[in-house]
PDB file of C-alpha atoms in Angstrom:
ATOM      1  CA  MET A 178     -55.576 -73.665  47.621  1.00 94.00           C
ATOM      2  CA  LYS A 179     -58.306 -76.137  48.537  1.00 96.00           C
ATOM      3  CA  LYS A 180     -61.838 -75.740  49.831  1.00 97.00           C
ATOM      4  CA  ILE A 181     -64.669 -78.179  50.469  1.00 97.00           C
ATOM      5  CA  ILE A 182     -68.112 -76.860  49.528  1.00 96.00           C
ATOM      6  CA  GLY A 183     -70.922 -79.298  50.201  1.00 94.00           C
ATOM      7  CA  ASN A 184     -69.301 -82.660  49.479  1.00 95.00           C
ATOM      8  CA  LEU A 185     -67.050 -81.373  46.691  1.00 96.00           C
ATOM      9  CA  LEU A 186     -63.342 -80.623  46.999  1.00 97.00           C
ATOM     10  CA  TYR A 187     -62.206 -77.670  44.911  1.00 97.00           C
ATOM     11  CA  ASP A 188     -58.425 -77.645  44.406  1.00 98.00           C
ATOM     12  CA  THR A 189     -56.528 -75.065  42.353  1.00 98.00           C
ATOM     13  CA  GLU A 190     -53.641 -77.528  41.941  1.00 97.00           C
ATOM     14  CA  LYS A 191     -55.790 -80.204  40.256  1.00 97.00           C
ATOM     15  CA  ALA A 192     -58.211 -78.077  38.219  1.00 98.00           C
ATOM     16  CA  GLU A 193     -57.429 -76.247  34.985  1.00 97.00           C
ATOM     17  CA  LYS A 194     -57.279 -72.446  35.103  1.00 98.00           C
ATOM     18  CA  ILE A 195     -59.257 -71.325  32.058  1.00 97.00           C
ATOM     19  CA  TYR A 196     -59.661 -67.562  32.502  1.00 97.00           C
ATOM     20  CA  SER A 197     -58.556 -64.602  34.642  1.00 96.00           C
ATOM     21  CA  TYR A 198     -60.040 -61.176  35.265  1.00 94.00           C
ATOM     22  CA  ARG A 199     -60.259 -58.419  37.902  1.00 93.00           C
ATOM     23  CA  SER A 200     -63.402 -57.716  39.855  1.00 92.00           C
ATOM     24  CA  LYS A 201     -64.474 -55.264  42.520  1.00 92.00           C
ATOM     25  CA  ARG A 202     -66.196 -57.078  45.399  1.00 90.00           C
ATOM     26  CA  LYS A 203     -67.944 -55.899  48.528  1.00 90.00           C
ATOM     27  CA  THR A 204     -65.628 -56.413  51.486  1.00 87.00           C
ATOM     28  CA  GLY A 205     -67.512 -54.679  54.253  1.00 87.00           C
ATOM     29  CA  SER A 206     -70.006 -52.061  55.294  1.00 91.00           C
ATOM     30  CA  PHE A 207     -70.556 -49.461  57.970  1.00 95.00           C
ATOM     31  CA  GLY A 208     -74.126 -48.280  58.338  1.00 95.00           C
ATOM     32  CA  ALA A 209     -75.375 -47.458  54.857  1.00 94.00           C
ATOM     33  CA  VAL A 210     -71.853 -47.248  53.396  1.00 96.00           C
ATOM     34  CA  ASN A 211     -70.425 -50.257  51.533  1.00 95.00           C
ATOM     35  CA  PHE A 212     -66.704 -50.855  51.018  1.00 91.00           C
ATOM     36  CA  TYR A 213     -65.306 -52.523  47.906  1.00 90.00           C
ATOM     37  CA  SER A 214     -61.863 -53.900  47.024  1.00 88.00           C
ATOM     38  CA  TRP A 215     -60.269 -55.190  43.838  1.00 89.00           C
ATOM     39  CA  PHE A 216     -59.616 -58.923  43.487  1.00 92.00           C
ATOM     40  CA  ASP A 217     -57.742 -60.896  40.853  1.00 93.00           C
ATOM     41  CA  ILE A 218     -60.132 -63.711  39.915  1.00 96.00           C
ATOM     42  CA  ASP A 219     -59.132 -67.000  38.272  1.00 97.00           C
ATOM     43  CA  VAL A 220     -61.820 -69.257  36.807  1.00 97.00           C
ATOM     44  CA  TYR A 221     -61.115 -72.991  37.110  1.00 98.00           C
ATOM     45  CA  LYS A 222     -62.746 -76.035  35.537  1.00 97.00           C
ATOM     46  CA  THR A 223     -62.420 -79.456  37.158  1.00 97.00           C
ATOM     47  CA  LYS A 224     -62.101 -82.809  35.406  1.00 96.00           C
ATOM     48  CA  LYS A 225     -65.779 -83.394  36.263  1.00 96.00           C
ATOM     49  CA  ASP A 226     -66.769 -80.153  34.460  1.00 94.00           C
ATOM     50  CA  ASN A 227     -67.476 -78.191  37.635  1.00 96.00           C
ATOM     51  CA  TYR A 228     -66.478 -74.537  37.714  1.00 97.00           C
ATOM     52  CA  PHE A 229     -65.128 -72.487  40.591  1.00 98.00           C
ATOM     53  CA  ILE A 230     -63.367 -69.190  41.113  1.00 98.00           C
ATOM     54  CA  TYR A 231     -60.290 -68.423  43.163  1.00 97.00           C
ATOM     55  CA  GLY A 232     -60.050 -64.811  44.236  1.00 95.00           C
ATOM     56  CA  CYS A 233     -56.922 -63.152  45.529  1.00 91.00           C
ATOM     57  CA  PRO A 234     -56.919 -59.569  46.806  1.00 87.00           C
ATOM     58  CA  SER A 235     -54.927 -57.068  44.778  1.00 75.00           C
ATOM     59  CA  ASP A 236     -51.522 -56.089  46.147  1.00 71.00           C
ATOM     60  CA  GLU A 237     -52.805 -53.055  48.056  1.00 68.00           C
ATOM     61  CA  TYR A 238     -55.210 -55.285  50.040  1.00 63.00           C
ATOM     62  CA  LYS A 239     -53.247 -58.522  50.330  1.00 66.00           C
ATOM     63  CA  TYR A 240     -52.466 -58.062  54.032  1.00 67.00           C
ATOM     64  CA  SER A 241     -55.996 -57.181  55.134  1.00 71.00           C
ATOM     65  CA  LEU A 242     -58.104 -59.511  52.960  1.00 83.00           C
ATOM     66  CA  LYS A 243     -57.910 -63.266  52.439  1.00 88.00           C
ATOM     67  CA  PRO A 244     -58.059 -65.308  49.229  1.00 91.00           C
ATOM     68  CA  PHE A 245     -61.247 -67.279  48.653  1.00 94.00           C
ATOM     69  CA  ILE A 246     -62.744 -70.101  46.592  1.00 97.00           C
ATOM     70  CA  GLU A 247     -66.403 -70.034  45.523  1.00 96.00           C
ATOM     71  CA  GLU A 248     -68.554 -72.314  43.403  1.00 96.00           C
ATOM     72  CA  PHE A 249     -69.204 -70.948  39.938  1.00 95.00           C
ATOM     73  CA  SER A 250     -71.416 -72.159  37.127  1.00 95.00           C
ATOM     74  CA  GLU A 251     -71.002 -72.273  33.370  1.00 93.00           C
ATOM     75  CA  PRO A 252     -73.908 -69.809  32.896  1.00 95.00           C
ATOM     76  CA  GLU A 253     -72.200 -67.361  35.294  1.00 95.00           C
ATOM     77  CA  PHE A 254     -68.938 -67.760  33.365  1.00 95.00           C
ATOM     78  CA  LYS A 255     -70.734 -67.194  30.056  1.00 94.00           C
ATOM     79  CA  GLU A 256     -72.361 -63.989  31.321  1.00 94.00           C
ATOM     80  CA  ILE A 257     -69.022 -62.573  32.467  1.00 93.00           C
ATOM     81  CA  LEU A 258     -67.391 -63.396  29.144  1.00 93.00           C
ATOM     82  CA  LYS A 259     -70.276 -61.804  27.221  1.00 93.00           C
ATOM     83  CA  LYS A 260     -69.760 -58.571  29.159  1.00 93.00           C
ATOM     84  CA  ILE A 261     -65.980 -58.276  29.351  1.00 92.00           C
ATOM     85  CA  ASP A 262     -64.459 -60.456  26.614  1.00 93.00           C
ATOM     86  CA  PRO A 263     -66.712 -61.332  23.649  1.00 90.00           C
ATOM     87  CA  ASP A 264     -63.766 -62.609  21.585  1.00 89.00           C
ATOM     88  CA  ARG A 265     -62.944 -65.245  24.200  1.00 92.00           C
ATOM     89  CA  TYR A 266     -66.646 -66.132  24.467  1.00 92.00           C
ATOM     90  CA  THR A 267     -66.599 -67.543  20.958  1.00 88.00           C
ATOM     91  CA  GLU A 268     -63.120 -69.075  21.450  1.00 90.00           C
ATOM     92  CA  PHE A 269     -64.561 -71.180  24.283  1.00 90.00           C
ATOM     93  CA  GLY A 270     -67.064 -72.594  21.803  1.00 86.00           C
ATOM     94  CA  PHE A 271     -70.188 -70.989  23.193  1.00 88.00           C
ATOM     95  CA  ASP A 272     -72.412 -70.677  20.133  1.00 82.00           C
ATOM     96  CA  ASP A 273     -75.686 -69.313  21.473  1.00 87.00           C
ATOM     97  CA  ILE A 274     -75.214 -65.865  19.916  1.00 86.00           C
ATOM     98  CA  GLU A 275     -75.740 -64.668  16.375  1.00 86.00           C
ATOM     99  CA  GLU A 276     -74.546 -61.775  14.237  1.00 86.00           C
ATOM    100  CA  ALA A 277     -76.627 -58.597  14.455  1.00 87.00           C
TER     101      ALA A 277
END
């Protein structure tokens, strides 16, 4: 999948997929009620060290929701890894944490 954001082309075929996870995202609202759906999220890194995510709706929503590409930053990626996968955080070489 490809998407142009600003003047940058993000292409899942040319970038390297470096991580995958599932995330619940807001998909709509009605009055004060918000609706959320599960997405399979892949984190990509381009040759120019830009990050982006490709999100694909889970099987139960694949006919009603569309895949998407969004810009993503290294700090955003680091925060997600800190929360959901601390082992991979250190495997990626992020060394801004210390033992308690």
